Coordinates of C-alpha atoms and ligand atoms in Angstrom, one line a residue:
X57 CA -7.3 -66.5 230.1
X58 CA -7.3 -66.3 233.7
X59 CA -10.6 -66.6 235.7
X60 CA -11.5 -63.5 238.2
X61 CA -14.0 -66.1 240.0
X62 CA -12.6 -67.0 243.5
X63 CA -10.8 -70.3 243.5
X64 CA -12.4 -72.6 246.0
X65 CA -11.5 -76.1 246.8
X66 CA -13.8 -79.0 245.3
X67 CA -14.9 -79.6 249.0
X68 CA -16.2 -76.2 249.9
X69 CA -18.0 -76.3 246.4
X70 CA -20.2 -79.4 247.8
X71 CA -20.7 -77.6 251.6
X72 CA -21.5 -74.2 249.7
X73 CA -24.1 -76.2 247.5
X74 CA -25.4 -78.0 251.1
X75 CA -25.8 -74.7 252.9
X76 CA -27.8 -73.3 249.7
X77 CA -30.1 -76.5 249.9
X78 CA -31.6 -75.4 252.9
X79 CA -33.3 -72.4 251.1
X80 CA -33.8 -73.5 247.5
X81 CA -35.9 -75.8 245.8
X82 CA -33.4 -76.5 243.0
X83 CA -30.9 -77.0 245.6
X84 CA -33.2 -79.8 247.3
X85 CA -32.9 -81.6 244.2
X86 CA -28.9 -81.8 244.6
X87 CA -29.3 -82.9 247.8
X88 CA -25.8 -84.8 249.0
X89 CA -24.3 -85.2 245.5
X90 CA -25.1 -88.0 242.3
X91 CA -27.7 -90.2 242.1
X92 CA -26.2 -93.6 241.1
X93 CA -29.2 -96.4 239.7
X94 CA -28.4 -99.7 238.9
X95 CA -30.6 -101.5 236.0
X96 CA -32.4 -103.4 238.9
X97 CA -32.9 -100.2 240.9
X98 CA -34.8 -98.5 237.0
X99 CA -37.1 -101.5 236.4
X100 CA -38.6 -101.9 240.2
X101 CA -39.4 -98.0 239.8
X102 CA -41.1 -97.6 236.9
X103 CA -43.9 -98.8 234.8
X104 CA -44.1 -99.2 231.2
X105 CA -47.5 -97.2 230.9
X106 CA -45.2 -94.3 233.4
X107 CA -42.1 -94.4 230.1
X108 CA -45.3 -94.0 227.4
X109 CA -47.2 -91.3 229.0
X110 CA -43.7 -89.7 229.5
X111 CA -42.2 -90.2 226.3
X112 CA -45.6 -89.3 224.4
X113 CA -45.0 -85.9 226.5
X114 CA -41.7 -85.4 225.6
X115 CA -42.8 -85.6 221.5
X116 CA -45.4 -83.5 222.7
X117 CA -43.4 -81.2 224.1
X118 CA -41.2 -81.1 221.2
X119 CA -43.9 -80.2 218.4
X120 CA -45.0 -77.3 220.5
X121 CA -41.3 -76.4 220.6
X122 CA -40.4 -76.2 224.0
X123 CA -37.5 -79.0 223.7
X124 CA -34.2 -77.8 223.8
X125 CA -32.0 -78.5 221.5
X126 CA -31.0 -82.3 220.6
X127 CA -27.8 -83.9 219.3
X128 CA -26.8 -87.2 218.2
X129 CA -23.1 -88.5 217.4
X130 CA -22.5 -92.0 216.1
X131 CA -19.0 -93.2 216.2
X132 CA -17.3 -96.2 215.3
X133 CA -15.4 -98.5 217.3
X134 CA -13.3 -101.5 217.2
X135 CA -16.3 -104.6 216.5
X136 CA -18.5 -102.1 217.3
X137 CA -20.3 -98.6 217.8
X138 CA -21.0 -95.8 220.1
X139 CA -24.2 -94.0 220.0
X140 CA -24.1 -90.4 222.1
X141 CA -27.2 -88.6 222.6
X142 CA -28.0 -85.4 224.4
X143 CA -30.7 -82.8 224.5
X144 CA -33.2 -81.1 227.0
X145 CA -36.8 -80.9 227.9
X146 CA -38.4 -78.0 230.0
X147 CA -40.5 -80.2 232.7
X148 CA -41.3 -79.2 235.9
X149 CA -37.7 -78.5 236.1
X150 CA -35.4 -77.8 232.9
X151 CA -33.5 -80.8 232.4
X152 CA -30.6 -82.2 230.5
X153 CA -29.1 -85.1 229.4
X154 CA -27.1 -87.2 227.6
X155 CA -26.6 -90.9 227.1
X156 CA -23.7 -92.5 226.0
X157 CA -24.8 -96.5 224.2
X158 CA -22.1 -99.0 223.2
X159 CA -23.7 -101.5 220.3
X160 CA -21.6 -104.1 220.6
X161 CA -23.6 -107.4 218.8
X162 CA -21.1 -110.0 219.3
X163 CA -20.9 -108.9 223.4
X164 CA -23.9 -111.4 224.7
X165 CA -22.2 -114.4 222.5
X166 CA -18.8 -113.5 223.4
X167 CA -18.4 -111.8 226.5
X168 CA -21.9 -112.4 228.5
X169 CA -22.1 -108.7 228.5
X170 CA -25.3 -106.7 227.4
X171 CA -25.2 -106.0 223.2
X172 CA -25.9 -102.3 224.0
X173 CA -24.6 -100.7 227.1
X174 CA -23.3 -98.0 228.5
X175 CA -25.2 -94.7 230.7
X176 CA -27.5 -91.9 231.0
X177 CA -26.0 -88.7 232.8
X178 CA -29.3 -86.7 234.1
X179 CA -28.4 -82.9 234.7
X180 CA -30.2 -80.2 235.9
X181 CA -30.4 -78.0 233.0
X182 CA -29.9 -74.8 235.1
X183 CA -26.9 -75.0 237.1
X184 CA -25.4 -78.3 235.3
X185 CA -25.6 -80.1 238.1
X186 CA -25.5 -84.1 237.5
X187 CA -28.9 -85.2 239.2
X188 CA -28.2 -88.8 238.4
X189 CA -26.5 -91.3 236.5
X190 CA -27.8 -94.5 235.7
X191 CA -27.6 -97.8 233.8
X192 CA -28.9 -97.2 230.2
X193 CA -30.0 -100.8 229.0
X194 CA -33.0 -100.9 230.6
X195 CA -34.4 -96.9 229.8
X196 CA -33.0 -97.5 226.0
X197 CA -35.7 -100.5 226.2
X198 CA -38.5 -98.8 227.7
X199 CA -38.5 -95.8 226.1
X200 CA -38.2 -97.7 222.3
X201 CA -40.9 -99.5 222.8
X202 CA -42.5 -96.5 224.1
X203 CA -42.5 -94.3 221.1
X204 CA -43.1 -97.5 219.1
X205 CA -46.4 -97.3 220.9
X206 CA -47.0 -94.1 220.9
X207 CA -46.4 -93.6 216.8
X208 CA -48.5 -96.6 217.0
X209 CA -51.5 -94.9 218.5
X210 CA -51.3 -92.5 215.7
X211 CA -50.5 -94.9 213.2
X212 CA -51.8 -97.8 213.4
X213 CA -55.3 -99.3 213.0
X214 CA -57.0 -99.7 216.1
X215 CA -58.4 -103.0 215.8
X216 CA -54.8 -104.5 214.5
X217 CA -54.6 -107.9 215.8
X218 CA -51.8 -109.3 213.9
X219 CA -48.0 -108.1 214.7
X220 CA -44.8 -109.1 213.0
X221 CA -41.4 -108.2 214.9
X222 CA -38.4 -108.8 212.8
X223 CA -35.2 -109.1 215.5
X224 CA -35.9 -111.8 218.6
X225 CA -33.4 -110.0 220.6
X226 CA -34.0 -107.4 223.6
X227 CA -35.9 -105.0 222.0
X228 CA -38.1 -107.6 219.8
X229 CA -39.3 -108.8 223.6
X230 CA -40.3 -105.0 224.6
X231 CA -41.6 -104.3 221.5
X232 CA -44.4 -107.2 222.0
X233 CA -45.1 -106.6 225.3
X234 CA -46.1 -103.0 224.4
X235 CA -48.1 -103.5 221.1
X236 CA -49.7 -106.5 223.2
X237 CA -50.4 -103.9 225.7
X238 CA -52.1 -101.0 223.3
X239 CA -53.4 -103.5 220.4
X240 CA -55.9 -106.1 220.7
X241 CA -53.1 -108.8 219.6
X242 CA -54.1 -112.2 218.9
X243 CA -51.6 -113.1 217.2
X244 CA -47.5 -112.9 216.6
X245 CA -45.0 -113.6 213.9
X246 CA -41.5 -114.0 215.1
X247 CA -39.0 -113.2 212.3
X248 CA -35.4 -113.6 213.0
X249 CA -32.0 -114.7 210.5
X250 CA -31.1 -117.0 213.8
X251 CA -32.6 -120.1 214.3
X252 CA -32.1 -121.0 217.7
X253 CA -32.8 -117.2 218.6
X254 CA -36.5 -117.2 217.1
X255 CA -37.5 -120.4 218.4
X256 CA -36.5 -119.5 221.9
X257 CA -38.4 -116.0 221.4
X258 CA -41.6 -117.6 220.3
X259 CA -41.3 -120.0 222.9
X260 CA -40.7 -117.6 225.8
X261 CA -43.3 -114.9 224.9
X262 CA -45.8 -117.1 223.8
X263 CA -45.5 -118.6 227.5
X264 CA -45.4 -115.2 229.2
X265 CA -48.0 -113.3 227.2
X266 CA -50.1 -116.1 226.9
X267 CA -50.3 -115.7 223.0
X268 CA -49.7 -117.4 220.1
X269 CA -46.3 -116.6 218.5
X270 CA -45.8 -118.8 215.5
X271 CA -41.8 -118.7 214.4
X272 CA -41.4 -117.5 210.8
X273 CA -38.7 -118.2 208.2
X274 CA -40.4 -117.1 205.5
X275 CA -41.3 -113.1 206.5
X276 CA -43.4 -112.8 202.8
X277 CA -45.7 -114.6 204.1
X278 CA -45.9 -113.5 207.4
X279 CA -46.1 -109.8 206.3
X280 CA -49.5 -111.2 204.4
X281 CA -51.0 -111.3 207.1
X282 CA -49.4 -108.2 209.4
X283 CA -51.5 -105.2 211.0
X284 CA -48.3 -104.3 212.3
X285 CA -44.9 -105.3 212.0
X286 CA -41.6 -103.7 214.2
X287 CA -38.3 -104.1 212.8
X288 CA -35.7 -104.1 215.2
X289 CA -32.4 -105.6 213.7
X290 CA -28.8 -104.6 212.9
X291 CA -29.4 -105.2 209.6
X292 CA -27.3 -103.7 206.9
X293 CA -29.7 -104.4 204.1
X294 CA -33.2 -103.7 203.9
X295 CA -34.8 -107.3 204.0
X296 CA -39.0 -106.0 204.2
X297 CA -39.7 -105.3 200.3
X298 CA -42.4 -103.0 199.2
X299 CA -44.2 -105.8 197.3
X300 CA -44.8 -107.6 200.1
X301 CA -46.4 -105.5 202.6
X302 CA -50.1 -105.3 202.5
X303 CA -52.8 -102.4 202.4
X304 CA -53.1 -101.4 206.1
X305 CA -50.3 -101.9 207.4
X306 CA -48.0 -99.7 210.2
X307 CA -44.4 -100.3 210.1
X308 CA -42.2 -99.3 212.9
X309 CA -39.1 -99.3 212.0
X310 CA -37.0 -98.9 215.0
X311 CA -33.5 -100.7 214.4
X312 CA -31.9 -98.2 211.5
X313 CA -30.0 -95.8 213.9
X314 CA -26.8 -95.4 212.4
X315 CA -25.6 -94.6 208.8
X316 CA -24.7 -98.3 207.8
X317 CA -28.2 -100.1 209.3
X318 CA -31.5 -100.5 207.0
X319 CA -34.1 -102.9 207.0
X320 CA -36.9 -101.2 204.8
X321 CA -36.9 -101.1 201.2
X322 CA -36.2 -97.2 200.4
X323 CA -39.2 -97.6 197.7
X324 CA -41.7 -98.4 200.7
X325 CA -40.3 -95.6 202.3
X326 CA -40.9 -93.2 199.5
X327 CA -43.8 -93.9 198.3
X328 CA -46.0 -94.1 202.1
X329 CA -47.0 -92.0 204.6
X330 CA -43.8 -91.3 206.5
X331 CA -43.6 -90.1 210.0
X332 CA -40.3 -89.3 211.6
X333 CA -39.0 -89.0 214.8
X334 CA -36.4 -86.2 214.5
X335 CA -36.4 -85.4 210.9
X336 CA -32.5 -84.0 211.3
X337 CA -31.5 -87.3 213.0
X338 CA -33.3 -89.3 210.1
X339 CA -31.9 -87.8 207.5
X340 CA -28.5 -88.3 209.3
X341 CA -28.8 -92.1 210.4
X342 CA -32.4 -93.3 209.9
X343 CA -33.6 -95.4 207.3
X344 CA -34.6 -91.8 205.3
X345 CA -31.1 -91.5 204.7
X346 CA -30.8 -94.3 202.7
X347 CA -33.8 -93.3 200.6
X348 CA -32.8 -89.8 200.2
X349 CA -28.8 -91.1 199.3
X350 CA -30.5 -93.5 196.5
X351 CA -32.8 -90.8 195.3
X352 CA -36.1 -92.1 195.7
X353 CA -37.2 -89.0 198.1
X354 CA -36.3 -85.8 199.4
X355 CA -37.0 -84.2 202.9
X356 CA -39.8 -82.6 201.4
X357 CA -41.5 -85.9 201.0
X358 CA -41.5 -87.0 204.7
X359 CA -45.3 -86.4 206.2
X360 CA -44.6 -85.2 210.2
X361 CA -41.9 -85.5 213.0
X362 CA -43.8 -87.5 215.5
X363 CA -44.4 -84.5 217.9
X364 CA -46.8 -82.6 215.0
X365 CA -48.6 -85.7 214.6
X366 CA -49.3 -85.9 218.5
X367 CA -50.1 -82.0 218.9
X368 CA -52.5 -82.5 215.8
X369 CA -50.4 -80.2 213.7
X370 CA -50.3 -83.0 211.3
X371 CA -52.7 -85.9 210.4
X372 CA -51.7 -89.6 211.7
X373 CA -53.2 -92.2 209.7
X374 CA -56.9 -91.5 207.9
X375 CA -57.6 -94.1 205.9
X376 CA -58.4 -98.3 206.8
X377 CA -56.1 -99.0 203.8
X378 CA -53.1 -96.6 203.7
X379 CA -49.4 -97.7 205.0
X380 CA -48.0 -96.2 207.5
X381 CA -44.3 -95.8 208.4
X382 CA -42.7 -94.8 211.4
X383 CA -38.5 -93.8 211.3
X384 CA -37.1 -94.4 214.8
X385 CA -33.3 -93.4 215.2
X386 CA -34.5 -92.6 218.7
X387 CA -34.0 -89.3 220.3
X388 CA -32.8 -87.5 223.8
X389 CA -36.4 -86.6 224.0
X390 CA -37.5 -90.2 225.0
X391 CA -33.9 -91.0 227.1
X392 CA -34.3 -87.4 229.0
X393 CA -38.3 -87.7 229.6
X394 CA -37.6 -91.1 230.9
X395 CA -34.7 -90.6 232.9
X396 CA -36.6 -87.6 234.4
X397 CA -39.4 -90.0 235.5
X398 CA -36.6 -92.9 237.1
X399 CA -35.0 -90.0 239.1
X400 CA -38.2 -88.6 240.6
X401 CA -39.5 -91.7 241.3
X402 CA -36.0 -92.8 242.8
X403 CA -35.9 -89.9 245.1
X404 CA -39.1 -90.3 246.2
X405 CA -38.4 -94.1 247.2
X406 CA -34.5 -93.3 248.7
X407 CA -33.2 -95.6 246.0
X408 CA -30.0 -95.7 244.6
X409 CA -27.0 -94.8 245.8
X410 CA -25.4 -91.2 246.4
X411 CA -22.3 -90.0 245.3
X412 CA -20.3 -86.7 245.4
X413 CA -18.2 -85.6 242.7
X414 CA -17.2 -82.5 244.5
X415 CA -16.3 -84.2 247.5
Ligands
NAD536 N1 -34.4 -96.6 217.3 C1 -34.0 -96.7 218.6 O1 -34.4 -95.9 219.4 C2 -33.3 -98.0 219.0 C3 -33.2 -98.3 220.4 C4 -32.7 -99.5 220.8 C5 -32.1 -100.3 219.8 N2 -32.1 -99.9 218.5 C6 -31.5 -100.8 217.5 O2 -32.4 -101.9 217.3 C7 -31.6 -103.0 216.9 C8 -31.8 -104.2 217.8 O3 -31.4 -103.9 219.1 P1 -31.5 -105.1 220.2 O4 -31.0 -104.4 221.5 O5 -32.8 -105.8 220.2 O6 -30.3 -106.0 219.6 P2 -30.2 -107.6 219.9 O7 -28.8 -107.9 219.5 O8 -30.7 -108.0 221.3 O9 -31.2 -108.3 218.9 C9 -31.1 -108.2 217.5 C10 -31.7 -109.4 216.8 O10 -31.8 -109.2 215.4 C11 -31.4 -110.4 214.7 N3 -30.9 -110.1 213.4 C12 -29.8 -109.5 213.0 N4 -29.7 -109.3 211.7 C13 -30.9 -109.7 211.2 C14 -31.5 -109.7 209.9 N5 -30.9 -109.2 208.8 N6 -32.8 -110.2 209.7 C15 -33.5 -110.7 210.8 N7 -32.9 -110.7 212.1 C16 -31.7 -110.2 212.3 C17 -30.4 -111.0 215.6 O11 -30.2 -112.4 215.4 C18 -30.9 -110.7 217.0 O12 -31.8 -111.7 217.5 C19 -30.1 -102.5 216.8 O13 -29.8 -102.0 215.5 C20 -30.2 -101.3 217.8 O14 -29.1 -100.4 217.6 C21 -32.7 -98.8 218.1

């Protein structure tokens, strides 16, 4: 098929897309071409309360149905995986994005290379435009433990004071800092199948937060004692058993997010309140699919998508004793609302560095 459009070069693309900045706000936002942001760039611009109030938004935003649509494709690679997300949010602007996330587990040990890695490509969801792209570690980290907060809120019990994580690695850190932050925490469990790994954890954030984090081998009897407890491994086996989670309890269970990772016994899953946070993405990747796959529930049985539990479309937790569950695969939502936020913020501060692809 051949195109009536004018052909223009690539250069005159970029000067025609200049000239029409001078009289267009969506223009403006193009400005002199890509947005490049470095990890260090993301964490001196943004706060951690700036990723929850934006991911709680985007959930938000979602439940009333004014997200665009969302996509998630998980493929395998050689020693590893590759996690593709995309979707869109109507903010101030209409924006797009999609972020592509190596898991490579062996890459720290081996290589002294982030486990998960890759980028986040912000467009402006009108003309396509790519706003910005940017390092993906460090929004992957934020905007976790972000919903894990937020689900929290809505979860949780208030005065929860005792907190399990399950996985000492990068998102074990986050996930204290932002329970610590929202929860009156006085005390932490560090669960982990390496040694040397939950040791160092305890030690480190038990200096930094100024808590006491007491290593655990034995996560029975930790979880005796749990308010709330994240699980953030690459397990491939559930490892936290129904029997031995207590009345009360709020389980975030952030680390499923591909077909072959579980760490929640399918009968806990079944048989609590369950909130999602894309029921689709769940059902494709999440621990849900595990439960459904065995038989113990359908998608009938899950209680809310996060987003109708924050509009109040659906109850959050309403009883002292009930058990909560939260199913993270994590979404565009929280990548797009947080990159959103680092690009505004970076434009506003001249960080980064510009780049034009249709130079
Ligand atoms: N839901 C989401 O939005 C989301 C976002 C980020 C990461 N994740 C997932 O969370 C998991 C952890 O990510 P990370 O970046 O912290 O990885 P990481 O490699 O930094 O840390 C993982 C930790 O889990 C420990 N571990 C592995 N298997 C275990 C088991 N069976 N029991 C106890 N501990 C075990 C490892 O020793 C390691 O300390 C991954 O599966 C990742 O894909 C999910």
């Amino acid at each position: 098929v051949q195109s009536t459009a004018p052909r223009v070069e690539s250069g005159k693309v970029s000067r025609r897309l200049r000239r029409c900045a001078r009289s267009n706000v969506r223009m403006l936002m193009i400005g002199d071409g890509t947005l490049l942001l470095s990890r260090s760039h993301i964490s001196s611009l943004v706060t951690f309360k700036e990723y929850y109030d934006a991911v709680e938004a985007a959930f938000r935003s979602h439940g009333e149905g004014n997200s665009l649509s969302q996509g998630l494709l998980h493929l395998d690679s050689e020693g590893g995986e590759f996690h593709i997300k995309a979707g869109g949010l109507r903010l101030e602007h209409i924006y797009f994005g999609f972020k592509t996330n190596g898991g490579f587990y062996q890459n720290t040990r081996t290589y002294n290379l982030p486990n998960i890695i890759g980028t986040v490509a912000l467009c402006d969801g009108v003309t396509g435009f790519p706003l910005a792209v940017m390092e993906s570690g460090e929004i992957t980290r934020q905007r976790t433990a972000a919903a894990a907060a937020v689900a929290a809120k809505y979860l949780a019990r208030p005065d929860s004071k005792a907190l399990t994580i399950c996985g000492c690695g990068i998102q074990g850190r986050t996930q204290v800092k932002a329970m610590v932050a929202s929860f009156p925490i006085s005390r932490v469990f560090a669960f982990d199948v390496n040694d040397a790994q939950r040791l160092r954890f305890s030690e480190e954030v038990s200096r930094d937060l100024g808590i006491e984090v007491e290593p655990v081998e034995d996560l029975k009897r930790a979880l005796a004692e749990t308010d709330i407890c994240v699980t953030c491994t690459p397990a491939h086996h559930y490892y936290v058993e129904a029997a031995h989670v207590r009345a009360g309890t709020f389980i975030a269970a952030m680390g499923a997010d591909s077909p072959d990772k579980q760490e929640i016994d399918p009968v806990l899953l079944s048989s609590q309140k369950l909130v999602v946070d894309i029921l689709e993405q769940c059902e494709q990747v999440g621990e849900l699919h595990h439960a459904i796959a065995q038989g113990h529930m359908t998608r009938n049985d899950v209680h809310a998508d996060l987003g109708q539990v924050v509009t109040g479309q659906k109850v959050g937790r309403t009883s002292a004793n009930e058990i909560t569950i939260f199913d993270a695969t994590g979404t565009a939502l929280q990548d797009v609302a947080a990159a959103a936020v680092v690009y505004k913020k970076a434009v506003a501060r001249g960080a980064g560095t510009r780049f034009d692809f249709l130079s």
